[in-house]
Coordinates of C-alpha atoms in Angstrom, one line a residue:
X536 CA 89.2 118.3 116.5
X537 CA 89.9 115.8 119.3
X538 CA 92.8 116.4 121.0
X539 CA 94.6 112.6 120.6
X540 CA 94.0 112.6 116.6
X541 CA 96.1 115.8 116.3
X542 CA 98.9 114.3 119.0
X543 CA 98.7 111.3 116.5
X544 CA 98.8 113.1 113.6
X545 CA 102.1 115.6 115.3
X546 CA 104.0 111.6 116.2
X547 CA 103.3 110.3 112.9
X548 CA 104.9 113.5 111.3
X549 CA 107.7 113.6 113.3
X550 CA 108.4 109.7 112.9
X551 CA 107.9 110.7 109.0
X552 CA 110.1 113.4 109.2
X553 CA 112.9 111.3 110.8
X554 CA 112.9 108.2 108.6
X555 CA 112.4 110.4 105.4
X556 CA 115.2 112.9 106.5
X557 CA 117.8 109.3 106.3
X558 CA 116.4 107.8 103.2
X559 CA 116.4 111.2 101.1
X560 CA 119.9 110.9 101.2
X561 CA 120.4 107.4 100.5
X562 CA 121.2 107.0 97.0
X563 CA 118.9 106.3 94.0
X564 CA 115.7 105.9 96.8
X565 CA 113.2 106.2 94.3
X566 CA 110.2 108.5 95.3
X567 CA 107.4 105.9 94.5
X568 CA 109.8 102.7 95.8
X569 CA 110.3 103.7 98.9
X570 CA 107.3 105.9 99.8
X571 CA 104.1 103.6 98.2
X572 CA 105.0 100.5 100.6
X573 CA 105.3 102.1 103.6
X574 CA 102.3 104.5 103.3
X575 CA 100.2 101.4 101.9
X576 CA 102.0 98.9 105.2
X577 CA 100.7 101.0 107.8
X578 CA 97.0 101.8 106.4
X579 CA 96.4 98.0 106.6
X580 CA 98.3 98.0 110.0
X581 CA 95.5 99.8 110.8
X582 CA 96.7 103.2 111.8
X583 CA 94.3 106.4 111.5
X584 CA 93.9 107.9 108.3
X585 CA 94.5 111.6 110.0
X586 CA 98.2 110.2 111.4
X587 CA 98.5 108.3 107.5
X588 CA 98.1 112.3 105.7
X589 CA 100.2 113.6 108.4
X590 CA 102.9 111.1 108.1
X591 CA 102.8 111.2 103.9
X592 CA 103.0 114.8 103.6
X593 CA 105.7 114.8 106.4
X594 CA 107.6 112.1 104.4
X595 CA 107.2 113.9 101.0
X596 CA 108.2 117.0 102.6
X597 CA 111.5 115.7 104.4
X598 CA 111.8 113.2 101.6
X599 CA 112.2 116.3 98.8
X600 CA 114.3 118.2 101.5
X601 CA 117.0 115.7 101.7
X602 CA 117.1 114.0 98.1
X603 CA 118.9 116.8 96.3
X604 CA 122.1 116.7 99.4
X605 CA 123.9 113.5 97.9
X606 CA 123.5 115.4 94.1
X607 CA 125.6 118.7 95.5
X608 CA 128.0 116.3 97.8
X609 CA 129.0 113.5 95.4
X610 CA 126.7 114.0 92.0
X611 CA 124.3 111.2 92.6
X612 CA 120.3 111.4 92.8
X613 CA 118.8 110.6 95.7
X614 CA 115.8 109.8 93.8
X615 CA 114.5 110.5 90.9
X616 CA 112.9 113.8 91.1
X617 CA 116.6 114.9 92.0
X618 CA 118.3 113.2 88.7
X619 CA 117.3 117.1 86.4
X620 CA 119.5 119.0 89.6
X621 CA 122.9 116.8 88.9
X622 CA 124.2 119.2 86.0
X623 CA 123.6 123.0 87.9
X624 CA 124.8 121.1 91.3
X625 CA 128.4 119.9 89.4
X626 CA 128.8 123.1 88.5
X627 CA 128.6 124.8 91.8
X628 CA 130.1 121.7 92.8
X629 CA 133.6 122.7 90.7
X630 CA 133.3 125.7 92.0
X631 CA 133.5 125.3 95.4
X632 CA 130.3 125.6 96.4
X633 CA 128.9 122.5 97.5
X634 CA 127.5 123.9 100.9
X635 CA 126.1 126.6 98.3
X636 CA 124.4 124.2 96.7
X637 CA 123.1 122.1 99.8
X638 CA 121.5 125.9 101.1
X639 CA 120.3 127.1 97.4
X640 CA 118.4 123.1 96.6
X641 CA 116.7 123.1 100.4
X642 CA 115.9 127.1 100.5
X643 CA 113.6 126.3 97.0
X644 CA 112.1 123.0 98.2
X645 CA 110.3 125.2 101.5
X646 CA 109.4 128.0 99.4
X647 CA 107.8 125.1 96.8
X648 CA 105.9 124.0 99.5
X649 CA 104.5 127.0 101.6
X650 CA 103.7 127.8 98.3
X651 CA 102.1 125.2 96.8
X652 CA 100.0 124.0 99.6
X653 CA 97.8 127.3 99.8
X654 CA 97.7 127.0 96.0
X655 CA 96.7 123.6 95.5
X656 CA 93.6 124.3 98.0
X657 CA 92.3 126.9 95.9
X658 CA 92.5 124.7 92.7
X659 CA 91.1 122.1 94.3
X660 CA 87.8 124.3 95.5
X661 CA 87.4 125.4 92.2
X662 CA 87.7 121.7 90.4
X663 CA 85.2 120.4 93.1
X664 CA 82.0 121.1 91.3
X665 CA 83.1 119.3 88.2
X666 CA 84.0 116.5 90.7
X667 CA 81.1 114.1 90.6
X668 CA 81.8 114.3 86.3
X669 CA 85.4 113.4 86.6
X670 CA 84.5 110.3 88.7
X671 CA 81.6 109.1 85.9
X672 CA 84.3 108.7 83.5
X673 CA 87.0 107.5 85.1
X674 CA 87.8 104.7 83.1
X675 CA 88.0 106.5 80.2
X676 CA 90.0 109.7 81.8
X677 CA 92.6 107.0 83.0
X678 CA 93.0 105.7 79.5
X679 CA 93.3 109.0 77.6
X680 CA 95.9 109.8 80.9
X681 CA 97.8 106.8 79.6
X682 CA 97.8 107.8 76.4
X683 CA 98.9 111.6 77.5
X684 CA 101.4 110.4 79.2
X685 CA 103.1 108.2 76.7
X686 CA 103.4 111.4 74.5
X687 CA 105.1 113.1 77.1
X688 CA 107.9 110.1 77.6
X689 CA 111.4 109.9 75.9
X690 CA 109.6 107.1 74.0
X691 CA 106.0 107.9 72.6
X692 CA 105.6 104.8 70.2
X693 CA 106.6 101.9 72.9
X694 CA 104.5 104.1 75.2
X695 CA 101.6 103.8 73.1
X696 CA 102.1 100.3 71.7
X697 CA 102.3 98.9 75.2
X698 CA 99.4 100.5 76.5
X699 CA 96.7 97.3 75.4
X700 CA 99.6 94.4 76.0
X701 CA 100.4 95.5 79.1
X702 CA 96.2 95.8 80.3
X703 CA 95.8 92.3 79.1
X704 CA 98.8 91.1 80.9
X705 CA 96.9 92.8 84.1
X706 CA 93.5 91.9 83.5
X707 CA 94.7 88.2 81.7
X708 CA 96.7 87.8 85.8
X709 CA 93.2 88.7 87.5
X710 CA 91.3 85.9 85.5
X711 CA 93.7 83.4 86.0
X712 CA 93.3 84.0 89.6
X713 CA 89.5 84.5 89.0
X714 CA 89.1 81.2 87.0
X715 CA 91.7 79.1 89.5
X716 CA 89.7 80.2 92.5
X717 CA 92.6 81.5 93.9
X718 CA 90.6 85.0 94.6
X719 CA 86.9 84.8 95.1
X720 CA 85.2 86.5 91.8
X721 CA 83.7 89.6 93.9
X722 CA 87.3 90.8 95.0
X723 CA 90.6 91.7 92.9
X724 CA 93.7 92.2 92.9
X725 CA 95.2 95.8 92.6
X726 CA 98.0 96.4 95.4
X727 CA 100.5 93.7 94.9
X728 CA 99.9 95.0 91.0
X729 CA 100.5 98.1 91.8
X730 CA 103.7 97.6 93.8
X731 CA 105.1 95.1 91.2
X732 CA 105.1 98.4 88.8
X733 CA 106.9 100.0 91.3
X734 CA 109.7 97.9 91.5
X735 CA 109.8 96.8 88.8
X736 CA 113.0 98.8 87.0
X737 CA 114.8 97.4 90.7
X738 CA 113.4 93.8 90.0
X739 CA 114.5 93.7 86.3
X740 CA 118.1 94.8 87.1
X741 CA 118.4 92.4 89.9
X742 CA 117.3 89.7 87.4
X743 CA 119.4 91.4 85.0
X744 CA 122.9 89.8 87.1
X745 CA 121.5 86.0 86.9
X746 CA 122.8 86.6 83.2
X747 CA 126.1 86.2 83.3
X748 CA 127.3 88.2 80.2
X749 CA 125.5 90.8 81.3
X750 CA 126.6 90.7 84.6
X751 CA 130.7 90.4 83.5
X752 CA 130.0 93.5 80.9
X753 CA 129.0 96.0 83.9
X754 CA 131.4 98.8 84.1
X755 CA 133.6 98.2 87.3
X756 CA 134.6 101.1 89.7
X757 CA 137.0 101.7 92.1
X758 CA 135.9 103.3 95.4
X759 CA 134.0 106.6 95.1
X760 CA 136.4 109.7 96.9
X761 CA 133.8 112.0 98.4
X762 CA 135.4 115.2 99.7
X763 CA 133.3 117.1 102.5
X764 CA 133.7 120.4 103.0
X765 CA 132.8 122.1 106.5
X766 CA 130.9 125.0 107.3
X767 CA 131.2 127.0 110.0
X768 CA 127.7 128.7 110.2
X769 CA 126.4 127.1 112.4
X770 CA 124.0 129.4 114.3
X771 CA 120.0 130.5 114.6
X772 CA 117.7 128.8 112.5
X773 CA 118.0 129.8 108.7
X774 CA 115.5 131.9 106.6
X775 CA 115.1 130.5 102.7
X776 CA 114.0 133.6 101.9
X777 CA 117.5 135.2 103.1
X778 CA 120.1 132.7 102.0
X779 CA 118.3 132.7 98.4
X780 CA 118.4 136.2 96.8
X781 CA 115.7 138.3 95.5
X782 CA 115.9 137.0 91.9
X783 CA 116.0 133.5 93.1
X784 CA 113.1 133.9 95.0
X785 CA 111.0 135.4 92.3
X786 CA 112.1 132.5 90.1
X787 CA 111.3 129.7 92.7
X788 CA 108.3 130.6 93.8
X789 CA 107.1 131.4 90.4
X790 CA 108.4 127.8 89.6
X791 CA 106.0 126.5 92.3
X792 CA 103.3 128.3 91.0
X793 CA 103.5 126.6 87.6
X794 CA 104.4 123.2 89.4
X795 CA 101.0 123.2 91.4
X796 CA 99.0 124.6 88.3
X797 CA 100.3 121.8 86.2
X798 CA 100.3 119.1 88.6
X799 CA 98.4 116.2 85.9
X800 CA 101.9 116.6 84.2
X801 CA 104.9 114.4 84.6
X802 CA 106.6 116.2 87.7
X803 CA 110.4 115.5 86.6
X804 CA 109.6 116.8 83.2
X805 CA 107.8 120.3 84.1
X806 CA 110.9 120.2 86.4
X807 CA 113.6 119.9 83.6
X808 CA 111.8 122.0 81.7
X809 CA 110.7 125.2 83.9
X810 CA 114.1 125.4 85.7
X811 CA 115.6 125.8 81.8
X812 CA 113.3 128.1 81.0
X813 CA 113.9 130.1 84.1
X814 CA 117.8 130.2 84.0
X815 CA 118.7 130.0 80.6
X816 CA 118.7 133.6 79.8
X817 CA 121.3 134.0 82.6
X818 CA 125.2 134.3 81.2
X819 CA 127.1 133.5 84.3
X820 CA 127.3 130.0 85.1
X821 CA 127.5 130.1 88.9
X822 CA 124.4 132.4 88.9
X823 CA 122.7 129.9 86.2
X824 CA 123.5 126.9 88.2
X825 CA 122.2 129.0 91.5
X826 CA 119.3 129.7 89.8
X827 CA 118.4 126.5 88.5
X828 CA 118.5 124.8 91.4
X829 CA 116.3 126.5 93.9
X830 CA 113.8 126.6 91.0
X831 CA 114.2 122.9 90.0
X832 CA 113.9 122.3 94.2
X833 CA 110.8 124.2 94.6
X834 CA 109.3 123.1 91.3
X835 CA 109.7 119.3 92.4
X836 CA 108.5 120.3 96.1
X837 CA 105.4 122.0 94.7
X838 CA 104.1 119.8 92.2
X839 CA 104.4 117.0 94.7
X840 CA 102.3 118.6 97.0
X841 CA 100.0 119.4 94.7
X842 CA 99.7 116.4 93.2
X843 CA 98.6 114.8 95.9
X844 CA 96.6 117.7 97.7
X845 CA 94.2 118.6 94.5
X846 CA 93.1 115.4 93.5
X847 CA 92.5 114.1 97.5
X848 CA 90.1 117.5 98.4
X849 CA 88.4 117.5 95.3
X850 CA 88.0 114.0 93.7
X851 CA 88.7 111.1 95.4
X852 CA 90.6 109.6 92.2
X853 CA 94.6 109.3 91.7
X854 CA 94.1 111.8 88.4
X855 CA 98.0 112.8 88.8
X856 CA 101.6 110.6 88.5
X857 CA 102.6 111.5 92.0
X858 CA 98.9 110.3 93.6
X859 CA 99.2 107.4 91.4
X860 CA 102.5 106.8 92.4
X861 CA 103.7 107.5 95.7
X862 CA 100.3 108.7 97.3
X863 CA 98.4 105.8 95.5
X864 CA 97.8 104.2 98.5
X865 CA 96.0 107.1 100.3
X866 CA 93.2 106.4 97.3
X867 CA 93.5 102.6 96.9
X868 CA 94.4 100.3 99.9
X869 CA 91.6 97.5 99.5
X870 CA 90.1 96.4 102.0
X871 CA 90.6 99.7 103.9
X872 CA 90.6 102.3 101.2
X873 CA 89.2 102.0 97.9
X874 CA 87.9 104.3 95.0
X875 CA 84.9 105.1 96.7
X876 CA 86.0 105.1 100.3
X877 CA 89.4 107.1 101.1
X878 CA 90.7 110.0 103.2
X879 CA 89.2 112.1 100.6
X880 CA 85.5 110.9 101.7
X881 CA 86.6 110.2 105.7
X882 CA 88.1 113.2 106.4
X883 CA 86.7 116.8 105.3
X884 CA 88.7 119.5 103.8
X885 CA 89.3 121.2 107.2
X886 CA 91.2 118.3 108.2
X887 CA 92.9 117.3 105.1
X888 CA 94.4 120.7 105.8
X889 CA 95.1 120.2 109.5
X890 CA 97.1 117.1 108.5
X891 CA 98.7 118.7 105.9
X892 CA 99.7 121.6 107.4
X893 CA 100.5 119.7 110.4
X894 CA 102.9 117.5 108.3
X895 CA 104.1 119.4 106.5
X896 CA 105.3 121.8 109.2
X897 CA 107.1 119.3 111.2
X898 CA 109.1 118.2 108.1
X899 CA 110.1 121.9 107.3
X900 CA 111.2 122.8 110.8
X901 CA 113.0 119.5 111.5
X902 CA 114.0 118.5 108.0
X903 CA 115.5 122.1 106.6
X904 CA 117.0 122.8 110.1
X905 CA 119.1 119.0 110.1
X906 CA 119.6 119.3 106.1
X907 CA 121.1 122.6 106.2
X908 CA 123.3 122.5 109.2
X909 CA 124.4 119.1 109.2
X910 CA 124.5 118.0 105.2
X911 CA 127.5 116.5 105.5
X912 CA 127.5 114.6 108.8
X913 CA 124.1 113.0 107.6
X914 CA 125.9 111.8 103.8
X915 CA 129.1 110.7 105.7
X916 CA 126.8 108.3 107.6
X917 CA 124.3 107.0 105.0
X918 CA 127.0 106.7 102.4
X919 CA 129.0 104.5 105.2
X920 CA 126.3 102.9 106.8
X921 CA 123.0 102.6 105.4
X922 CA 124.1 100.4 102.2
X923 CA 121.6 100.6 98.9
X924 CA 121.5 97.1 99.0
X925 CA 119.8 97.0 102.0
X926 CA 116.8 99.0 101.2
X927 CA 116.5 97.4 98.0
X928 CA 115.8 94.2 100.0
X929 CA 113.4 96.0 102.5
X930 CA 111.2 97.3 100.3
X931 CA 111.2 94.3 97.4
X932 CA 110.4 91.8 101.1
X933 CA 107.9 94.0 101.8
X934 CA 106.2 94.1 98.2
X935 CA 106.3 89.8 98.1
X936 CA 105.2 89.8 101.7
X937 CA 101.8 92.0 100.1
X938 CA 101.7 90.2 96.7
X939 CA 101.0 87.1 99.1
X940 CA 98.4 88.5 101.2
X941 CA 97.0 89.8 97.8
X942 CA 96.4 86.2 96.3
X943 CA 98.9 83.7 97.8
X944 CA 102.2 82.0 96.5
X945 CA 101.0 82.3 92.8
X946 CA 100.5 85.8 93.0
X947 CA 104.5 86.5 94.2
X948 CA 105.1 85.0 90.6
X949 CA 102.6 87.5 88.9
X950 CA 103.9 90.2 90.4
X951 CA 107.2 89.3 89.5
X952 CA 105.7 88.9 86.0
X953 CA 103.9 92.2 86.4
X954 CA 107.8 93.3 87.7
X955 CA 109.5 92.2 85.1
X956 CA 107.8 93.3 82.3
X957 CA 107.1 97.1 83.7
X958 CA 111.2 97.1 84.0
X959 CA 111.6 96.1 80.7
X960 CA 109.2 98.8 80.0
X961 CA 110.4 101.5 82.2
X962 CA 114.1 100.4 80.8
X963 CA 113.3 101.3 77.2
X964 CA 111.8 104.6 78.2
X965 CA 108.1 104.0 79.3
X966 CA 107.3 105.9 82.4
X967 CA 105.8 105.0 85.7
X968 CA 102.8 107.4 84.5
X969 CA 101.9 105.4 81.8
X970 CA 102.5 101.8 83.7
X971 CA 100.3 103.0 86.3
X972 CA 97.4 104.8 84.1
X973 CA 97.1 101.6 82.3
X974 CA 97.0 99.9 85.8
X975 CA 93.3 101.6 86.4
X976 CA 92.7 101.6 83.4
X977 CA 93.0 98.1 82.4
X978 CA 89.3 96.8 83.4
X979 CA 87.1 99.4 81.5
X980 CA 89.7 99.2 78.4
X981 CA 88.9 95.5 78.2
X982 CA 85.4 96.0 78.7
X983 CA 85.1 97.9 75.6
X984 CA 87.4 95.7 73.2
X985 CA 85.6 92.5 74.7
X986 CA 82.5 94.1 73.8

C-alpha cells in the first residue's frame, strides 16, 4: 500500500481519536447525532475513503472509550449506548469507587474491540458467498428489518403502525420535489432524509420549548454538585486484562463474542440484556455492578465494530442499526458513495482491515491511555466548557446546511418535517432502527402497494 494513504489514514485516526476522546464525554452526544454528519461532511469534502474508515473506526473506538466516563463520574450517559451502564456505575459510584468504575467500563470496551474486530472478519468471509443474494432483495430484507425491529422496541404496535405512514411521508417529500422540479427526476433525495431522522428526537424537544406550557412544566434544577475523586496511579501504561480480573475477563470477552455474532440486532438491547444475563447470578453487589460493566462496555464496543465491519467486507448494504445509523454514510453518500459504489467495492478486504486496524489502534492507545489516567481532568473541562447546547447547534447547522445542498430552501422544511415526525416517533418509543429501515425501504414498499 502506498506509503501517503497509510500516513493519511494514521492523521485521520489520530484527528478521530482526539475529537471523539472530547465529545464521548460530553453529555447525551448521541452515537448516530454526532458521528453520521461528520463522517457524511468530510466524504463530500472529498477526503479518501482509506483516511474516511480510518477516521470512523478511530472515532467509534474513542467515541465508546469515553462515553461511559460521565455515567461513573456524575450518572449521566454520554450517549446512548452508555444509558444500560448508569445503574451498575451508581452503585460503585455509592461505594466509592468511581475511578473503579472509569478502569472496569474502559478495560471492557478494548477487550470488545480486539475482540470483535478479528471476529467480525471471519463472519463476514463466511456471509460473502451469499452476498450477491442479500443485495437482489434488498428492498424486501429492509422492510422485514423494519418490521424486526419494531418487535424488538419498547413499543411494537406504533412500531409497526408507522412503518407505511412514515414511507409515504418519505416517498410523498421525493415526489413533491420530483413533480415541483425542484430535483431532476433521475436523482433523489436520501442524506438530508437521513439526517432529519437523526435529529430528529433533538429537533422535536427544541420545538417542544416554543410551547409554552410545556416549556413552564419542565422540572427545574439547581446546579449539579460533581465530586471528583483523584487517583494517584498514575504510572506505565495500563493492561485491561490486569485491572479487570479473571472472571471479568471471561465475561467480557464472551459478551463481545455474542455482540459481534448478533450484530443485525438492536446494540443497546443485546447490551441490557447480555450484561444481565452475565451478572445476575452474582450476590454481591459491588462484584455485580463490576461485572456488569466491563461486559455491558465490551458488549457495546463489539457490536459496534461489528456492525459496521460485517456488512462493509461482505455486502456493500447498511443490513445492521449501527451501519445504518452512524456508519450510514460509509454506504450511502450520493454523489460520492452510493449502494452500488462504497468503500466496500473501492477498497478490498486487505485494506478495509489496514484501516481498521489502523484506526482502531490509534484510538485504543491514545483514547484508553487519556480516559484512564486523566477521567476526571477531561469531565471537569467538558462539563465547564464544552456546553451541550453548543453541539446541539453544530450538528443541527450542519444537517440544514446538507438538507439545502440536498434540494434547496424547501427541502430545510422537509427535513424538518421528516425531523419532527421521527421525534415524535422516537419519543413514544419507536427506534432509530425502524425510522431508518423504513428510510431504504420506502421506494420498493411503495412500488408494491402502488402496484
Amino acid at each position: 500500500m502506498d506509503p501517503v494513504i497509510i500516513l493519511q489514514m494514521i492523521l485521520a485516526g489520530v484527528a478521530g481519536a482526539v475529537i471523539y476522546t472530547i465529545i464521548g464525554v460530553a453529555p447525551g452526544t448521541d452515537e448516530t447525532a454526532v458521528l453520521a454528519p461528520v463522517t457524511l461532511a468530510l466524504i463530500l469534502a472529498g477526503l479518501s475513503p482509506y483516511a474516511v474508515l480510518a477516521f470512523f473506526i478511530s472515532a467509534i473506538t474513542a467515541k465508546k472509550l469515553t462515553d461511559s466516563i460521565p455515567v461513573a463520574v456524575a450518572g449521566i450517559p454520554g450517549g446512548v449506548m452508555a444509558a444500560p451502564m448508569v445503574e451498575p456505575a451508581m452503585v460503585l459510584k455509592s461505594h466509592g469507587l468511581s475511578h473503579q468504575s472509569i478502569k472496569k467500563m474502559a478495560s471492557g470496551s478494548v477487550i470488545g474491540t480486539i475482540i470483535s474486530i478479528p471476529v467480525s472478519i471471519v463472519l463476514a468471509i463466511f456471509i460473502m458467498p451469499v452476498a450477491d443474494v442479500i443485495v437482489g432483495y434488498e428492498g424486501l430484507i429492509f422492510f422485514l428489518g423494519a418490521v424486526f425491529l419494531a418487535l424488538l422496541t419498547k413499543n411494537k404496535w406504533l412500531s409497526l403502525v408507522a412503518i407505511l405512514p412514515f414511507a409515504l411521508l418519505i416517498q410523498g417529500l421525493r415526489e413533491l420535489y420530483w413533480a415541483t422540479g425542484i430535483i431532476p427526476e433521475d436523482s433523489t433525495v436520501f442524506i438530508s432524509f437521513f439526517l432529519g431522522i437523526t435529529i430528529g428526537p433533538i429537533m422535536f424537544s427544541l420545538f417542544e420549548l416554543l410551547n409554552r406550557d410545556a416549556r413552564n412544566a419542565l422540572p427545574r434544577y439547581d446546579h449539579k454538585v460533581i465530586t471528583f475523586k483523584e487517583s494517584n496511579d498514575n504510572r506505565g501504561f495500563p493492561n485491561p486484562f490486569k485491572i479487570l480480573n479473571k472472571k471479568e475477563v471471561a465475561s467480557a470477552s464472551t459478551g463481545s463474542l455474542l455482540g459481534s455474532l448478533t450484530f443485525f440486532l438492536s446494540p443497546v438491547g443485546m447490551t441490557i440484556f447480555y450484561g444481565e444475563l452475565l451478572s445476575r447470578k452474582i450476590k454481591d453487589p459491588v462484584k455485580r455492578a463490576s461485572r456488569a460493566i466491563s461486559t455491558m462496555d465490551s458488549l457495546t464496543s463489539a457490536t459496534y465494530m461489528a456492525g459496521i465491519l460485517i456488512p462493509l467486507i461482505a455486502i456493500g448494504l447498511p443490513l445492521s442499526p449501527v451501519a445504518i445509523g452512524p456508519g450510514n454514510a460509509l454506504f450511502n453518500a450520493p454523489p460520492v458513495f452510493d449502494t452500488s459504489n462504497n468503500i466496500h467495492h473501492q477498497l478490498s478486504i486487505g485494506e478495509i482491515i489496514i484501516a481498521t486496524i489502523i484506526g482502531a489502534s490509534i484510538a485504543m492507545i491514545f483514547t484508553y491511555y487519556v480516559a484512564m489516567r486523566y477521567a476526571n481532568q477531561i469531565c471537569n473541562f467538558v462539563f465547564k466548557l464544552v456546553p451541550h447546547e453548543a453541539l446541539i447547534g453544530l450538528f443541527m447547522a450542519l444537517v440544514f446546511m446538507l438538507a439545502y445542498m440536498d434540494a434547496g430552501w424547501v427541502n430545510i422544511f422537509g427535513v424538518v418535517l421528516i425531523g419532527l415526525v421521527a421525534g415524535l416517533l422516537h419519543r413514544n418509543g419507536v427506534n432509530y432502527g425502524v425510522l431508518f429501515m423504513i428510510l431504504y425501504a420506502a421506494p420498493w414498499l411503495l412500488s408494491i402497494i402502488g402496484g
